[in-house]
């Protein structure tokens, strides 16, 4: 079946350090979305990438979509305590459905 | 604007009992979804509805049924609950199509003993 792999599963960083999570698919994606889930909360949409090689920024967050549209990454510069949560990528393979990665749980050491 | 609402927030069932999880959205969205979230497994799609009157299976549909009652409401039914269905259930909605984000409800935490 169509799967989206996400690594790492967990990441513990000192406040102020950078953080990156990666997603990979074995087949080409139509687009990829990123969501954030705070502890005890629900997933909240962050961004969508559609074009090959696309790079988008939201303040300290940088999102990239690979040239082959099979991989994506989320990079957070200088993490803050407000960045705590689980980050999910969700791939679209050309239909109404999203296939979520397993998520990367980010914890911040103050 | 409440967005996506789910009831109940918490539920404990005994094995073999049945229940219906309710979901409603007030954003006039065409598409609605039911996911389950288990530790280390991410979000897995149970069923979805691309429009009123249509439903389709997702990745893990066994043991569940759904009803798209109208454009606003999409319910998930467990006919005979099993411990393997202990999970957090999220309902989501979107405008539909490939390029629209999904809006999630607050979730229902279900325990089956």
PDB file of C-alpha atoms in Angstrom:
ATOM      1  CA  UNK A   1       0.000   0.000   0.000  1.00  0.00           C
ATOM      2  CA  UNK A   2       0.947   3.657  -0.137  1.00  0.00           C
ATOM      3  CA  UNK A   3       2.907   4.627   2.942  1.00  0.00           C
ATOM      4  CA  UNK A   4       4.653   7.701   4.240  1.00  0.00           C
ATOM      5  CA  UNK A   5       7.630   7.035   6.495  1.00  0.00           C
ATOM      6  CA  UNK A   6       8.668   9.681   9.003  1.00  0.00           C
ATOM      7  CA  UNK A   7      11.818   9.938  11.102  1.00  0.00           C
ATOM      8  CA  UNK A   8      12.861  10.319  13.809  1.00  0.00           C
ATOM      9  CA  UNK A   9      10.062   9.100  16.076  1.00  0.00           C
ATOM     10  CA  UNK A  10      11.328  11.227  18.978  1.00  0.00           C
ATOM     11  CA  UNK A  11      13.633  14.212  19.267  1.00  0.00           C
ATOM     12  CA  UNK A  12      14.791  15.870  22.468  1.00  0.00           C
ATOM     13  CA  UNK A  13      16.583  19.178  22.005  1.00  0.00           C
ATOM     14  CA  UNK A  14      17.906  21.941  24.207  1.00  0.00           C
ATOM     15  CA  UNK A  15      15.965  25.162  23.874  1.00  0.00           C
ATOM     16  CA  UNK A  16      17.604  27.205  21.153  1.00  0.00           C
ATOM     17  CA  UNK A  17      18.847  24.204  19.155  1.00  0.00           C
ATOM     18  CA  UNK A  18      17.523  23.353  15.723  1.00  0.00           C
ATOM     19  CA  UNK A  19      15.152  20.492  14.893  1.00  0.00           C
ATOM     20  CA  UNK A  20      14.424  18.602  11.684  1.00  0.00           C
ATOM     21  CA  UNK A  21      11.938  15.874  10.806  1.00  0.00           C
ATOM     22  CA  UNK A  22      11.900  13.975   7.518  1.00  0.00           C
ATOM     23  CA  UNK A  23       9.236  12.205   5.482  1.00  0.00           C
ATOM     24  CA  UNK A  24       9.683   9.749   2.640  1.00  0.00           C
ATOM     25  CA  UNK A  25       7.355   8.031   0.238  1.00  0.00           C
ATOM     26  CA  UNK A  26       8.180   5.218  -2.168  1.00  0.00           C
ATOM     27  CA  UNK A  27       5.823   6.710  -4.763  1.00  0.00           C
ATOM     28  CA  UNK A  28       5.341  10.220  -6.076  1.00  0.00           C
ATOM     29  CA  UNK A  29       3.067  12.454  -4.063  1.00  0.00           C
ATOM     30  CA  UNK A  30       0.582  14.965  -5.462  1.00  0.00           C
ATOM     31  CA  UNK A  31       1.219  17.194  -2.509  1.00  0.00           C
ATOM     32  CA  UNK A  32       2.233  17.004   1.130  1.00  0.00           C
ATOM     33  CA  UNK A  33       0.791  18.709   4.166  1.00  0.00           C
ATOM     34  CA  UNK A  34       2.272  19.262   7.617  1.00  0.00           C
ATOM     35  CA  UNK A  35       0.341  19.256  10.899  1.00  0.00           C
ATOM     36  CA  UNK A  36       1.248  19.970  14.503  1.00  0.00           C
ATOM     37  CA  UNK A  37      -0.392  18.316  17.491  1.00  0.00           C
ATOM     38  CA  UNK A  38       0.200  19.765  20.929  1.00  0.00           C
ATOM     39  CA  UNK A  39       0.176  17.320  23.871  1.00  0.00           C
ATOM     40  CA  UNK A  40      -3.445  16.374  24.587  1.00  0.00           C
ATOM     41  CA  UNK A  41      -4.664  18.287  21.549  1.00  0.00           C
ATOM     42  CA  UNK A  42      -5.724  17.645  18.007  1.00  0.00           C
ATOM     43  CA  UNK A  43      -3.732  18.011  14.765  1.00  0.00           C
ATOM     44  CA  UNK A  44      -3.622  21.534  13.372  1.00  0.00           C
ATOM     45  CA  UNK A  45      -2.695  22.292   9.775  1.00  0.00           C
ATOM     46  CA  UNK A  46       0.589  24.137   9.257  1.00  0.00           C
ATOM     47  CA  UNK A  47       1.271  24.210   5.529  1.00  0.00           C
ATOM     48  CA  UNK A  48       0.889  22.499   2.167  1.00  0.00           C
ATOM     49  CA  UNK A  49       3.584  21.932  -0.465  1.00  0.00           C
ATOM     50  CA  UNK A  50       2.572  21.201  -4.040  1.00  0.00           C
ATOM     51  CA  UNK A  51       5.408  21.942  -6.466  1.00  0.00           C
ATOM     52  CA  UNK A  52       8.585  19.981  -7.011  1.00  0.00           C
ATOM     53  CA  UNK A  53      11.459  21.560  -5.041  1.00  0.00           C
ATOM     54  CA  UNK A  54       9.134  23.952  -3.243  1.00  0.00           C
ATOM     55  CA  UNK A  55      10.409  25.711  -0.125  1.00  0.00           C
ATOM     56  CA  UNK A  56       8.127  27.629   2.209  1.00  0.00           C
ATOM     57  CA  UNK A  57       8.906  29.493   5.418  1.00  0.00           C
ATOM     58  CA  UNK A  58       6.802  30.394   8.404  1.00  0.00           C
ATOM     59  CA  UNK A  59       8.910  32.451  10.810  1.00  0.00           C
ATOM     60  CA  UNK A  60      11.393  29.898  12.254  1.00  0.00           C
ATOM     61  CA  UNK A  61       9.878  26.949  10.353  1.00  0.00           C
ATOM     62  CA  UNK A  62      11.164  25.940   6.901  1.00  0.00           C
ATOM     63  CA  UNK A  63       9.340  23.329   4.837  1.00  0.00           C
ATOM     64  CA  UNK A  64      10.810  21.628   1.773  1.00  0.00           C
ATOM     65  CA  UNK A  65       9.372  19.330  -0.886  1.00  0.00           C
ATOM     66  CA  UNK A  66      11.853  17.197  -2.789  1.00  0.00           C
ATOM     67  CA  UNK A  67      12.527  17.500  -6.506  1.00  0.00           C
ATOM     68  CA  UNK A  68      11.020  14.072  -7.147  1.00  0.00           C
ATOM     69  CA  UNK A  69       8.032  14.830  -4.885  1.00  0.00           C
ATOM     70  CA  UNK A  70       8.814  11.778  -2.795  1.00  0.00           C
ATOM     71  CA  UNK A  71      10.262  13.401   0.300  1.00  0.00           C
ATOM     72  CA  UNK A  72       9.786  16.407   2.496  1.00  0.00           C
ATOM     73  CA  UNK A  73      11.296  17.989   5.577  1.00  0.00           C
ATOM     74  CA  UNK A  74      10.394  20.426   8.317  1.00  0.00           C
ATOM     75  CA  UNK A  75      13.207  22.384   9.952  1.00  0.00           C
ATOM     76  CA  UNK A  76      12.752  24.560  13.035  1.00  0.00           C
ATOM     77  CA  UNK A  77      15.495  27.058  13.813  1.00  0.00           C
ATOM     78  CA  UNK A  78      16.265  27.984  17.413  1.00  0.00           C
ATOM     79  CA  UNK A  79      13.521  25.958  19.081  1.00  0.00           C
ATOM     80  CA  UNK A  80      11.328  27.481  21.773  1.00  0.00           C
ATOM     81  CA  UNK A  81       9.162  25.830  24.422  1.00  0.00           C
ATOM     82  CA  UNK A  82       6.111  26.683  22.339  1.00  0.00           C
ATOM     83  CA  UNK A  83       7.385  24.300  19.628  1.00  0.00           C
ATOM     84  CA  UNK A  84       6.703  21.261  21.829  1.00  0.00           C
ATOM     85  CA  UNK A  85       4.389  18.722  20.213  1.00  0.00           C
ATOM     86  CA  UNK A  86       4.199  16.052  17.562  1.00  0.00           C
ATOM     87  CA  UNK A  87       4.741  17.021  13.945  1.00  0.00           C
ATOM     88  CA  UNK A  88       3.070  14.950  11.248  1.00  0.00           C
ATOM     89  CA  UNK A  89       3.523  14.956   7.528  1.00  0.00           C
ATOM     90  CA  UNK A  90       0.560  13.800   5.464  1.00  0.00           C
ATOM     91  CA  UNK A  91       0.940  12.788   1.852  1.00  0.00           C
ATOM     92  CA  UNK A  92      -1.665  12.943  -0.861  1.00  0.00           C
ATOM     93  CA  UNK A  93      -1.360  10.351  -3.631  1.00  0.00           C
ATOM     94  CA  UNK A  94      -3.878  11.942  -5.967  1.00  0.00           C
ATOM     95  CA  UNK A  95      -7.193  11.297  -4.285  1.00  0.00           C
ATOM     96  CA  UNK A  96      -9.351  12.686  -1.481  1.00  0.00           C
ATOM     97  CA  UNK A  97      -7.355  10.936   1.237  1.00  0.00           C
ATOM     98  CA  UNK A  98      -4.280  11.858   3.239  1.00  0.00           C
ATOM     99  CA  UNK A  99      -1.764   9.250   4.406  1.00  0.00           C
ATOM    100  CA  UNK A 100      -0.175  10.400   7.637  1.00  0.00           C
ATOM    101  CA  UNK A 101       3.366   9.681   8.724  1.00  0.00           C
ATOM    102  CA  UNK A 102       3.882   8.253  12.200  1.00  0.00           C
ATOM    103  CA  UNK A 103       4.923  11.656  13.539  1.00  0.00           C
ATOM    104  CA  UNK A 104       7.969  13.086  15.316  1.00  0.00           C
ATOM    105  CA  UNK A 105       7.494  14.015  18.953  1.00  0.00           C
ATOM    106  CA  UNK A 106       9.563  17.063  19.870  1.00  0.00           C
ATOM    107  CA  UNK A 107      10.416  17.762  23.481  1.00  0.00           C
ATOM    108  CA  UNK A 108      12.393  20.809  24.581  1.00  0.00           C
ATOM    109  CA  UNK A 109      14.861  20.816  27.459  1.00  0.00           C
ATOM    110  CA  UNK A 110      14.765  24.342  28.963  1.00  0.00           C
TER     111      UNK A 110
ATOM    112  CA  UNK B   1     -18.025  29.207  14.555  1.00  0.00           C
ATOM    113  CA  UNK B   2     -17.436  25.981  16.485  1.00  0.00           C
ATOM    114  CA  UNK B   3     -15.500  24.281  13.672  1.00  0.00           C
ATOM    115  CA  UNK B   4     -15.563  20.503  14.153  1.00  0.00           C
ATOM    116  CA  UNK B   5     -17.233  19.160  17.274  1.00  0.00           C
ATOM    117  CA  UNK B   6     -17.174  15.603  18.609  1.00  0.00           C
ATOM    118  CA  UNK B   7     -19.129  13.838  21.306  1.00  0.00           C
ATOM    119  CA  UNK B   8     -18.434  12.281  23.698  1.00  0.00           C
ATOM    120  CA  UNK B   9     -14.962  13.403  24.832  1.00  0.00           C
ATOM    121  CA  UNK B  10     -14.349  10.222  26.823  1.00  0.00           C
ATOM    122  CA  UNK B  11     -16.007   6.807  26.846  1.00  0.00           C
ATOM    123  CA  UNK B  12     -15.390   3.486  28.531  1.00  0.00           C
ATOM    124  CA  UNK B  13     -17.033   0.400  27.048  1.00  0.00           C
ATOM    125  CA  UNK B  14     -17.058  -3.246  27.919  1.00  0.00           C
ATOM    126  CA  UNK B  15     -16.157  -5.762  25.235  1.00  0.00           C
ATOM    127  CA  UNK B  16     -19.178  -6.447  23.042  1.00  0.00           C
ATOM    128  CA  UNK B  17     -20.987  -3.185  23.774  1.00  0.00           C
ATOM    129  CA  UNK B  18     -21.906  -0.823  20.962  1.00  0.00           C
ATOM    130  CA  UNK B  19     -21.713   2.922  20.658  1.00  0.00           C
ATOM    131  CA  UNK B  20     -21.829   5.770  18.170  1.00  0.00           C
ATOM    132  CA  UNK B  21     -19.344   8.611  18.037  1.00  0.00           C
ATOM    133  CA  UNK B  22     -20.860  11.834  16.759  1.00  0.00           C
ATOM    134  CA  UNK B  23     -19.167  14.482  14.640  1.00  0.00           C
ATOM    135  CA  UNK B  24     -20.491  17.742  13.242  1.00  0.00           C
ATOM    136  CA  UNK B  25     -18.927  20.630  11.327  1.00  0.00           C
ATOM    137  CA  UNK B  26     -20.255  24.108  10.655  1.00  0.00           C
ATOM    138  CA  UNK B  27     -17.856  25.132   7.879  1.00  0.00           C
ATOM    139  CA  UNK B  28     -20.018  23.877   5.001  1.00  0.00           C
ATOM    140  CA  UNK B  29     -17.328  21.365   4.090  1.00  0.00           C
ATOM    141  CA  UNK B  30     -18.011  18.619   1.586  1.00  0.00           C
ATOM    142  CA  UNK B  31     -15.574  16.006   2.892  1.00  0.00           C
ATOM    143  CA  UNK B  32     -15.447  14.403   6.320  1.00  0.00           C
ATOM    144  CA  UNK B  33     -13.119  11.808   7.802  1.00  0.00           C
ATOM    145  CA  UNK B  34     -12.731   9.482  10.770  1.00  0.00           C
ATOM    146  CA  UNK B  35      -9.244   8.617  12.049  1.00  0.00           C
ATOM    147  CA  UNK B  36      -7.901   6.627  14.933  1.00  0.00           C
ATOM    148  CA  UNK B  37      -4.649   7.513  16.667  1.00  0.00           C
ATOM    149  CA  UNK B  38      -2.602   4.931  18.521  1.00  0.00           C
ATOM    150  CA  UNK B  39       0.825   5.454  20.108  1.00  0.00           C
ATOM    151  CA  UNK B  40       3.573   5.182  17.510  1.00  0.00           C
ATOM    152  CA  UNK B  41       1.086   4.635  14.673  1.00  0.00           C
ATOM    153  CA  UNK B  42       0.202   8.151  13.648  1.00  0.00           C
ATOM    154  CA  UNK B  43      -3.288   8.803  12.332  1.00  0.00           C
ATOM    155  CA  UNK B  44      -4.956   6.024  10.384  1.00  0.00           C
ATOM    156  CA  UNK B  45      -8.009   6.626   8.247  1.00  0.00           C
ATOM    157  CA  UNK B  46     -11.038   4.513   9.149  1.00  0.00           C
ATOM    158  CA  UNK B  47     -13.690   5.862   6.756  1.00  0.00           C
ATOM    159  CA  UNK B  48     -14.280   9.010   4.813  1.00  0.00           C
ATOM    160  CA  UNK B  49     -17.098  10.739   2.993  1.00  0.00           C
ATOM    161  CA  UNK B  50     -16.328  12.880  -0.031  1.00  0.00           C
ATOM    162  CA  UNK B  51     -19.842  14.288  -0.142  1.00  0.00           C
ATOM    163  CA  UNK B  52     -23.248  13.911   1.413  1.00  0.00           C
ATOM    164  CA  UNK B  53     -24.583  10.442   0.659  1.00  0.00           C
ATOM    165  CA  UNK B  54     -21.231   8.800  -0.084  1.00  0.00           C
ATOM    166  CA  UNK B  55     -18.832   6.907   2.157  1.00  0.00           C
ATOM    167  CA  UNK B  56     -15.645   4.952   1.456  1.00  0.00           C
ATOM    168  CA  UNK B  57     -13.347   2.703   3.415  1.00  0.00           C
ATOM    169  CA  UNK B  58      -9.996   3.899   4.585  1.00  0.00           C
ATOM    170  CA  UNK B  59      -6.996   1.960   5.823  1.00  0.00           C
ATOM    171  CA  UNK B  60      -8.575   0.310   8.907  1.00  0.00           C
ATOM    172  CA  UNK B  61     -12.380  -0.029   8.416  1.00  0.00           C
ATOM    173  CA  UNK B  62     -12.962  -3.444  10.020  1.00  0.00           C
ATOM    174  CA  UNK B  63     -15.244  -3.319  13.066  1.00  0.00           C
ATOM    175  CA  UNK B  64     -16.663   0.109  12.191  1.00  0.00           C
ATOM    176  CA  UNK B  65     -19.600   1.548  10.273  1.00  0.00           C
ATOM    177  CA  UNK B  66     -20.308   5.140   9.331  1.00  0.00           C
ATOM    178  CA  UNK B  67     -23.253   7.294   8.371  1.00  0.00           C
ATOM    179  CA  UNK B  68     -23.130  10.635   6.609  1.00  0.00           C
ATOM    180  CA  UNK B  69     -26.406  11.872   8.000  1.00  0.00           C
ATOM    181  CA  UNK B  70     -26.322  15.183   6.138  1.00  0.00           C
ATOM    182  CA  UNK B  71     -23.663  17.637   5.025  1.00  0.00           C
ATOM    183  CA  UNK B  72     -22.872  18.624   8.607  1.00  0.00           C
ATOM    184  CA  UNK B  73     -22.817  15.302  10.416  1.00  0.00           C
ATOM    185  CA  UNK B  74     -20.736  12.141  10.088  1.00  0.00           C
ATOM    186  CA  UNK B  75     -21.087   9.421  12.722  1.00  0.00           C
ATOM    187  CA  UNK B  76     -18.904   6.394  13.494  1.00  0.00           C
ATOM    188  CA  UNK B  77     -20.453   3.267  14.996  1.00  0.00           C
ATOM    189  CA  UNK B  78     -18.793   0.401  16.803  1.00  0.00           C
ATOM    190  CA  UNK B  79     -21.257  -2.495  16.716  1.00  0.00           C
ATOM    191  CA  UNK B  80     -19.387  -4.836  19.059  1.00  0.00           C
ATOM    192  CA  UNK B  81     -16.449  -3.135  20.736  1.00  0.00           C
ATOM    193  CA  UNK B  82     -13.153  -4.973  21.191  1.00  0.00           C
ATOM    194  CA  UNK B  83     -10.095  -4.051  23.310  1.00  0.00           C
ATOM    195  CA  UNK B  84      -8.166  -3.499  20.050  1.00  0.00           C
ATOM    196  CA  UNK B  85     -10.454  -0.536  19.399  1.00  0.00           C
ATOM    197  CA  UNK B  86      -9.119   1.322  22.424  1.00  0.00           C
ATOM    198  CA  UNK B  87      -7.804   4.497  20.846  1.00  0.00           C
ATOM    199  CA  UNK B  88      -8.292   8.203  20.365  1.00  0.00           C
ATOM    200  CA  UNK B  89     -10.727   8.931  17.553  1.00  0.00           C
ATOM    201  CA  UNK B  90     -10.572  12.127  15.537  1.00  0.00           C
ATOM    202  CA  UNK B  91     -13.110  13.455  13.106  1.00  0.00           C
ATOM    203  CA  UNK B  92     -11.951  15.904  10.429  1.00  0.00           C
ATOM    204  CA  UNK B  93     -13.465  17.873   7.594  1.00  0.00           C
ATOM    205  CA  UNK B  94     -12.235  19.699   4.521  1.00  0.00           C
ATOM    206  CA  UNK B  95     -13.605  21.565   1.538  1.00  0.00           C
ATOM    207  CA  UNK B  96     -12.766  18.540  -0.567  1.00  0.00           C
ATOM    208  CA  UNK B  97     -10.430  17.924  -3.457  1.00  0.00           C
ATOM    209  CA  UNK B  98      -6.675  17.438  -3.334  1.00  0.00           C
ATOM    210  CA  UNK B  99      -5.515  20.841  -2.178  1.00  0.00           C
ATOM    211  CA  UNK B 100      -7.511  21.562   0.942  1.00  0.00           C
ATOM    212  CA  UNK B 101      -6.340  21.186   4.505  1.00  0.00           C
ATOM    213  CA  UNK B 102      -8.252  19.153   7.039  1.00  0.00           C
ATOM    214  CA  UNK B 103      -9.730  20.621  10.213  1.00  0.00           C
ATOM    215  CA  UNK B 104      -9.808  18.273  13.171  1.00  0.00           C
ATOM    216  CA  UNK B 105     -12.193  17.946  16.081  1.00  0.00           C
ATOM    217  CA  UNK B 106     -10.967  17.654  19.688  1.00  0.00           C
ATOM    218  CA  UNK B 107     -11.117  13.858  19.691  1.00  0.00           C
ATOM    219  CA  UNK B 108     -12.845  11.087  21.640  1.00  0.00           C
ATOM    220  CA  UNK B 109     -10.759   8.954  23.966  1.00  0.00           C
ATOM    221  CA  UNK B 110     -12.271   5.457  23.966  1.00  0.00           C
ATOM    222  CA  UNK B 111     -11.278   2.624  26.274  1.00  0.00           C
ATOM    223  CA  UNK B 112     -12.641  -0.875  25.768  1.00  0.00           C
ATOM    224  CA  UNK B 113     -12.169  -3.245  28.709  1.00  0.00           C
TER     225      UNK B 113
END
